[in-house]
Coordinates of C-alpha atoms and ligand atoms in Angstrom, one line a residue:
X1129 CA 88.0 -56.9 -49.4
X1130 CA 84.4 -55.7 -49.8
X1131 CA 81.9 -57.3 -47.4
X1132 CA 78.1 -56.9 -48.4
X1133 CA 75.5 -58.0 -46.1
X1134 CA 72.2 -59.4 -47.6
X1135 CA 72.6 -58.1 -51.0
X1136 CA 69.0 -57.5 -52.9
X1137 CA 68.3 -57.7 -56.7
X1138 CA 65.4 -55.5 -56.8
X1139 CA 64.4 -56.3 -60.4
X1140 CA 65.0 -59.8 -61.7
X1141 CA 63.7 -61.9 -64.6
X1142 CA 63.8 -65.6 -63.6
X1143 CA 61.5 -66.9 -66.4
X1144 CA 60.1 -70.4 -65.6
X1145 CA 60.5 -74.1 -66.8
X1146 CA 64.0 -74.9 -68.0
X1147 CA 65.3 -71.6 -67.9
X1148 CA 64.3 -70.9 -64.6
X1149 CA 66.3 -74.1 -63.4
X1150 CA 69.4 -72.8 -65.2
X1151 CA 69.1 -69.1 -64.0
X1152 CA 67.7 -69.1 -60.4
X1153 CA 70.7 -70.7 -58.6
X1154 CA 73.0 -68.2 -60.2
X1155 CA 71.0 -65.3 -58.4
X1156 CA 70.1 -67.3 -55.3
X1157 CA 73.7 -68.3 -54.4
X1158 CA 74.7 -64.6 -53.9
X1159 CA 71.5 -62.8 -53.3
X1160 CA 69.4 -62.7 -50.1
X1161 CA 66.6 -61.8 -52.0
X1162 CA 65.1 -60.5 -55.5
X1163 CA 62.1 -58.9 -56.8
X1164 CA 60.8 -61.4 -59.4
X1165 CA 59.1 -59.8 -62.7
X1166 CA 55.9 -61.3 -63.8
X1167 CA 56.1 -61.2 -67.7
X1168 CA 55.8 -64.6 -68.1
X1169 CA 53.7 -66.2 -71.0
X1170 CA 50.8 -65.6 -70.1
X1171 CA 51.8 -63.2 -67.5
X1172 CA 51.2 -63.5 -64.0
X1173 CA 48.0 -62.0 -63.1
X1174 CA 46.2 -64.2 -60.5
X1175 CA 46.9 -65.2 -57.0
X1176 CA 47.3 -68.9 -57.9
X1177 CA 50.0 -68.3 -60.3
X1178 CA 51.9 -65.9 -58.0
X1179 CA 51.7 -68.5 -55.4
X1180 CA 52.5 -71.6 -57.7
X1181 CA 55.7 -69.5 -59.4
X1182 CA 56.8 -68.5 -56.0
X1183 CA 56.9 -72.5 -55.0
X1184 CA 58.6 -73.3 -58.1
X1185 CA 61.3 -70.7 -57.2
X1186 CA 61.5 -71.8 -53.7
X1187 CA 61.9 -75.4 -54.8
X1188 CA 64.9 -74.7 -57.0
X1189 CA 66.4 -72.1 -54.4
X1190 CA 65.7 -73.8 -51.2
X1191 CA 69.2 -74.5 -50.1
X1192 CA 70.3 -70.9 -50.2
X1193 CA 68.5 -68.5 -48.1
X1194 CA 66.9 -66.5 -50.8
X1195 CA 63.6 -64.7 -50.7
X1196 CA 61.8 -64.4 -53.9
X1197 CA 59.6 -61.4 -53.7
X1198 CA 56.8 -61.6 -56.0
X1199 CA 54.9 -59.2 -58.3
X1200 CA 51.6 -59.3 -60.1
X1201 CA 51.5 -58.1 -63.6
X1202 CA 49.4 -54.8 -63.6
X1203 CA 45.7 -55.0 -64.9
X1204 CA 43.4 -51.9 -64.7
X1205 CA 40.6 -54.4 -63.8
X1206 CA 42.2 -55.2 -60.2
X1207 CA 39.9 -54.1 -57.6
X1208 CA 40.2 -53.5 -53.9
X1209 CA 38.8 -56.8 -53.1
X1210 CA 41.1 -58.8 -55.3
X1211 CA 44.0 -56.9 -54.1
X1212 CA 43.3 -57.5 -50.5
X1213 CA 43.3 -61.3 -51.1
X1214 CA 46.6 -61.3 -52.8
X1215 CA 48.4 -58.4 -50.9
X1216 CA 50.3 -61.1 -48.6
X1217 CA 51.7 -62.8 -51.6
X1218 CA 53.4 -59.6 -53.4
X1219 CA 55.5 -57.1 -52.8
X1220 CA 54.6 -55.0 -55.9
X1221 CA 52.8 -54.7 -59.1
X1222 CA 54.5 -54.3 -62.3
X1223 CA 53.1 -52.1 -64.6
X1224 CA 54.1 -52.3 -68.4
X1225 CA 52.9 -50.1 -71.3
X1226 CA 51.7 -52.4 -74.0
X1227 CA 54.2 -53.6 -76.5
X1228 CA 57.3 -51.5 -75.1
X1229 CA 59.4 -54.8 -74.2
X1230 CA 59.4 -58.5 -73.9
X1231 CA 56.1 -60.2 -73.0
X1232 CA 54.1 -56.8 -72.5
X1233 CA 51.7 -57.0 -75.2
X1234 CA 48.9 -57.7 -72.3
X1235 CA 50.1 -54.4 -70.5
X1236 CA 48.4 -51.0 -70.4
X1237 CA 46.9 -49.4 -73.3
X1238 CA 44.5 -46.9 -71.8
X1239 CA 46.6 -44.6 -69.2
X1240 CA 43.4 -42.7 -68.3
X1241 CA 41.7 -45.8 -66.9
X1242 CA 44.4 -46.8 -64.3
X1243 CA 42.8 -44.6 -61.3
X1244 CA 40.7 -47.0 -59.4
X1245 CA 43.3 -49.7 -59.2
X1246 CA 46.0 -47.4 -58.4
X1247 CA 43.5 -46.0 -55.5
X1248 CA 43.1 -49.4 -54.1
X1249 CA 46.9 -49.9 -54.2
X1250 CA 47.6 -46.7 -52.4
X1251 CA 45.1 -47.8 -49.7
X1252 CA 46.6 -51.2 -49.3
X1253 CA 50.4 -49.9 -49.3
X1254 CA 51.2 -52.0 -52.5
X1255 CA 54.1 -50.8 -54.5
X1256 CA 53.7 -49.6 -58.1
X1257 CA 56.9 -50.7 -60.2
X1258 CA 56.8 -49.3 -63.6
X1259 CA 58.4 -50.0 -67.0
X1260 CA 58.6 -46.1 -67.9
X1261 CA 58.5 -45.8 -71.5
X1262 CA 56.5 -44.6 -74.3
X1263 CA 56.0 -46.1 -78.0
X1264 CA 57.8 -43.0 -79.2
X1265 CA 61.5 -42.9 -81.0
X1266 CA 63.7 -45.4 -79.0
X1267 CA 65.9 -42.8 -77.6
X1268 CA 63.2 -40.7 -76.2
X1269 CA 60.9 -43.3 -74.9
X1270 CA 61.9 -42.9 -71.4
X1271 CA 61.8 -39.1 -71.4
X1272 CA 58.4 -39.1 -72.9
X1273 CA 57.0 -41.3 -70.0
X1274 CA 58.1 -38.8 -67.3
X1275 CA 55.1 -36.8 -67.5
X1276 CA 53.1 -40.2 -66.8
X1277 CA 55.4 -40.4 -63.7
X1278 CA 54.6 -36.9 -62.5
X1279 CA 50.9 -37.4 -63.0
X1280 CA 50.7 -40.6 -61.1
X1281 CA 53.0 -39.4 -58.4
X1282 CA 50.8 -35.9 -57.9
X1283 CA 47.4 -37.8 -57.8
X1284 CA 48.6 -40.5 -55.7
X1285 CA 50.9 -38.9 -53.0
X1286 CA 50.7 -42.2 -50.7
X1287 CA 51.3 -44.6 -53.4
X1288 CA 55.2 -45.6 -53.7
X1289 CA 56.3 -45.5 -57.2
X1290 CA 59.5 -47.4 -58.4
X1291 CA 60.5 -46.1 -61.6
X1292 CA 62.2 -49.5 -63.0
X1293 CA 65.7 -49.5 -64.7
X1294 CA 65.9 -45.7 -65.1
X1295 CA 68.4 -44.6 -68.1
X1296 CA 68.6 -41.0 -68.2
X1297 CA 69.7 -37.9 -66.5
X1298 CA 66.0 -36.5 -66.6
X1299 CA 64.8 -39.5 -64.8
X1300 CA 67.4 -39.1 -62.1
X1301 CA 66.3 -35.5 -62.0
X1302 CA 62.8 -36.2 -61.6
X1303 CA 63.4 -38.5 -58.7
X1304 CA 64.2 -35.6 -56.6
X1305 CA 60.8 -33.9 -57.3
X1306 CA 58.3 -36.2 -55.5
X1307 CA 58.6 -37.8 -52.1
X1308 CA 56.9 -40.9 -53.5
X1309 CA 59.1 -41.6 -56.6
X1310 CA 62.1 -44.2 -56.0
X1311 CA 64.2 -46.0 -58.7
X1312 CA 66.1 -48.9 -59.8
X1313 CA 69.3 -48.9 -61.9
X1314 CA 71.0 -51.7 -63.7
X1315 CA 74.6 -52.7 -64.1
X1316 CA 74.7 -52.2 -67.7
X1317 CA 73.0 -48.7 -67.9
X1318 CA 75.9 -47.8 -65.2
X1319 CA 78.7 -49.2 -67.5
X1320 CA 77.6 -49.1 -71.1
X1321 CA 76.4 -46.6 -73.7
X1322 CA 74.7 -46.9 -77.2
X1323 CA 77.9 -47.0 -78.6
X1324 CA 78.9 -50.2 -76.9
X1325 CA 75.8 -51.9 -78.5
X1326 CA 76.0 -50.2 -81.8
X1327 CA 79.0 -47.8 -82.2
X1328 CA 81.3 -50.7 -83.9
X1329 CA 80.0 -54.1 -84.9
X1330 CA 76.5 -54.6 -83.5
X1331 CA 76.7 -56.4 -80.1
X1332 CA 73.3 -58.2 -79.7
X1333 CA 73.9 -59.4 -75.9
X1334 CA 73.9 -55.8 -75.2
X1335 CA 70.5 -55.0 -76.5
X1336 CA 67.8 -54.4 -73.9
X1337 CA 64.9 -52.3 -73.2
X1338 CA 65.3 -49.3 -72.3
X1339 CA 67.8 -49.2 -74.8
X1340 CA 71.4 -48.0 -73.8
X1341 CA 71.7 -44.2 -73.8
X1342 CA 74.4 -41.5 -73.7
X1343 CA 77.5 -40.9 -72.0
X1344 CA 75.9 -38.1 -70.2
X1345 CA 73.1 -40.3 -69.1
X1346 CA 75.5 -42.9 -67.8
X1347 CA 77.2 -40.1 -65.8
X1348 CA 74.1 -39.0 -64.2
X1349 CA 73.2 -42.6 -63.2
X1350 CA 76.6 -43.5 -61.8
X1351 CA 76.8 -40.1 -59.9
X1352 CA 73.5 -41.1 -58.0
X1353 CA 74.0 -44.8 -57.8
X1354 CA 77.6 -44.3 -56.2
X1355 CA 76.4 -41.5 -53.8
X1356 CA 74.4 -44.2 -52.0
X1357 CA 71.2 -41.8 -52.4
X1358 CA 68.5 -43.4 -50.5
X1359 CA 65.7 -43.4 -53.0
X1360 CA 67.9 -45.5 -55.5
X1361 CA 68.5 -49.3 -55.4
X1362 CA 70.1 -51.9 -57.5
X1363 CA 68.0 -54.0 -59.8
X1364 CA 69.8 -55.9 -62.2
X1365 CA 66.9 -56.4 -65.1
X1366 CA 69.0 -59.5 -65.6
X1367 CA 66.8 -60.9 -68.5
X1368 CA 68.1 -64.4 -70.0
X1369 CA 67.2 -65.4 -73.4
X1370 CA 68.9 -68.4 -75.3
X1371 CA 71.8 -67.6 -77.4
X1372 CA 69.9 -68.4 -80.6
X1373 CA 67.2 -65.8 -79.6
X1374 CA 69.8 -62.9 -79.2
X1375 CA 72.0 -63.7 -82.2
X1376 CA 69.1 -63.6 -84.5
X1377 CA 67.9 -61.0 -87.2
X1378 CA 65.0 -60.2 -84.6
X1379 CA 67.3 -60.3 -81.3
X1380 CA 65.3 -60.5 -78.1
X1381 CA 65.7 -57.5 -75.7
X1382 CA 67.8 -58.3 -72.5
X1383 CA 71.0 -58.4 -70.8
X1384 CA 71.9 -61.4 -68.6
X1385 CA 74.1 -60.0 -66.0
X1386 CA 73.1 -62.0 -62.7
X1387 CA 76.3 -64.0 -62.5
X1388 CA 78.4 -60.8 -62.8
X1389 CA 76.4 -58.6 -60.8
X1390 CA 78.1 -58.3 -57.6
X1391 CA 81.6 -58.5 -59.0
X1392 CA 80.7 -55.6 -61.5
X1393 CA 79.3 -53.6 -58.9
X1394 CA 82.3 -54.2 -56.7
X1395 CA 84.5 -53.3 -59.7
X1396 CA 82.7 -50.0 -60.4
X1397 CA 82.3 -48.8 -56.6
X1398 CA 86.1 -49.5 -55.8
X1399 CA 87.4 -47.9 -59.0
X1400 CA 85.5 -44.7 -58.0
X1401 CA 86.4 -44.9 -54.2
X1402 CA 83.0 -45.4 -53.4
X1403 CA 83.0 -48.8 -51.6
X1404 CA 81.4 -47.3 -48.7
X1405 CA 78.3 -46.7 -50.4
X1406 CA 77.7 -50.0 -52.1
X1407 CA 75.8 -51.6 -49.3
X1408 CA 73.3 -48.9 -49.5
X1409 CA 72.9 -49.4 -53.2
X1410 CA 72.7 -52.9 -52.9
X1411 CA 70.6 -53.7 -49.9
X1412 CA 70.0 -51.1 -47.1
X1413 CA 67.9 -48.8 -49.5
X1414 CA 66.0 -51.4 -50.9
X1415 CA 65.2 -52.8 -47.2
X1416 CA 63.7 -49.2 -46.4
X1417 CA 61.9 -48.3 -49.4
X1418 CA 60.1 -51.7 -49.5
X1419 CA 60.2 -52.4 -45.7
X1420 CA 61.4 -55.9 -46.0
X1421 CA 64.1 -57.8 -43.7
X1422 CA 65.8 -60.3 -46.3
X1423 CA 67.5 -63.5 -44.8
X1424 CA 71.0 -62.7 -43.3
X1425 CA 73.8 -63.5 -46.1
X1426 CA 77.3 -62.6 -45.9
X1427 CA 78.9 -61.9 -49.2
X1428 CA 82.9 -61.1 -49.4
X1429 CA 84.4 -59.9 -52.3
X1430 CA 88.3 -59.8 -53.0
X1431 CA 90.2 -57.8 -55.5
X1432 CA 91.3 -60.7 -57.6
X1433 CA 90.4 -61.5 -61.3
X1434 CA 86.9 -63.0 -62.2
X1435 CA 87.2 -64.5 -65.6
X1436 CA 83.6 -64.6 -66.9
X1437 CA 82.8 -67.7 -68.6
X1438 CA 81.3 -67.7 -72.4
X1439 CA 78.1 -68.8 -71.6
X1440 CA 76.1 -70.4 -68.9
X1441 CA 74.2 -73.4 -70.5
X1442 CA 73.4 -71.5 -73.9
X1443 CA 72.9 -68.1 -72.2
X1444 CA 75.6 -65.6 -72.8
X1445 CA 76.4 -63.2 -69.7
X1446 CA 77.4 -59.6 -69.7
X1447 CA 81.3 -59.3 -70.0
X1448 CA 81.5 -62.9 -71.2
X1449 CA 84.9 -64.0 -71.6
X1450 CA 86.3 -60.9 -69.9
X1451 CA 87.9 -60.5 -66.7
X1452 CA 86.5 -58.5 -63.8
X1453 CA 88.7 -57.1 -61.1
X1454 CA 86.6 -58.3 -58.2
X1455 CA 85.4 -61.9 -57.5
X1456 CA 82.9 -63.4 -54.5
X1457 CA 85.2 -65.1 -52.2
X1458 CA 82.7 -66.4 -49.9
X1459 CA 78.9 -66.5 -49.1
X1460 CA 77.9 -67.4 -45.5
Ligands
DOR1269 O1 65.5 -55.8 -72.2 C1 64.6 -56.2 -71.5 N1 64.2 -57.4 -71.1 N2 63.8 -55.2 -71.0 C2 62.7 -55.3 -70.3 O2 62.0 -54.6 -69.9 C3 62.3 -57.0 -70.1 C4 63.5 -57.8 -70.4 C5 62.8 -59.1 -70.7 O3 62.0 -59.6 -69.9 O4 63.4 -59.9 -71.5
ZN1270 ZN1 62.7 -56.0 -66.4

């Protein structure tokens, strides 16, 4: 048996409207809290929208002891006064370079204009969460972005920066070079490589940004996650799209893994004999990095088959129709 206390998902897309109603309970049932991404249409850029979105999520998840930790979509016109007014409502601000992923068009185009907002965030202790990809060749985008991380980490030593969903060995290595750099890692990047997506018949449900990488990258991610390294935390990047948007000529990017998250993590950590580090990866590290106290929730997983459904109301999960070796037995 594996027992987890207050598991946290520090990178989650819940969407809004009907999709929110479908997917939020699948996270709130098993997780004690999650960092909620702001890339809605239009993106979450005002205090009013953060508060409304939070209330919408709470309404749907209220029976579950689940804290939605909110984020704002980074704009370089946020000033100190605005940030002071919104600080209590958010845990981080998420920066997207323009055009690199789903609903990021309104993201940053001019990286030389970030300083005043980053200075204000640093002063107020607001975490900067970043989708770190350039607009270059798809397999090199994360690597090309590392110089931006270095620059920000160096210029704003008191700003906590989370490199979201890191996927390469180079990113793992950069993490160790600056005290103020942290990272999240997804399940799909821990389990899969580009071969799983496109090595045989194309599997659109595995298409995501950043794209799946090489076996060497996957090994580096596994090594750092399994070690329980304190600068790394679990962020699922669970990103639901309706089946018809995935099984289409222009396939939307995003892997929907929330309903299999804890089973898949338990399976990986158990297989590698690192069960004792899963609590750190899935909760303790995040609590320290973000200085949060999530609601108490005890999740017990047992070493029994979990047959993953084919879909959840029109949304296809990671490992659909496959069996995982661990299942959630109880949540108290
Ligand atoms: O694959 C992805 N899907 N990557 C992201 O960064 C965003 C996400 C989404 O919102 O669908
Ligand atoms: Zn994401």
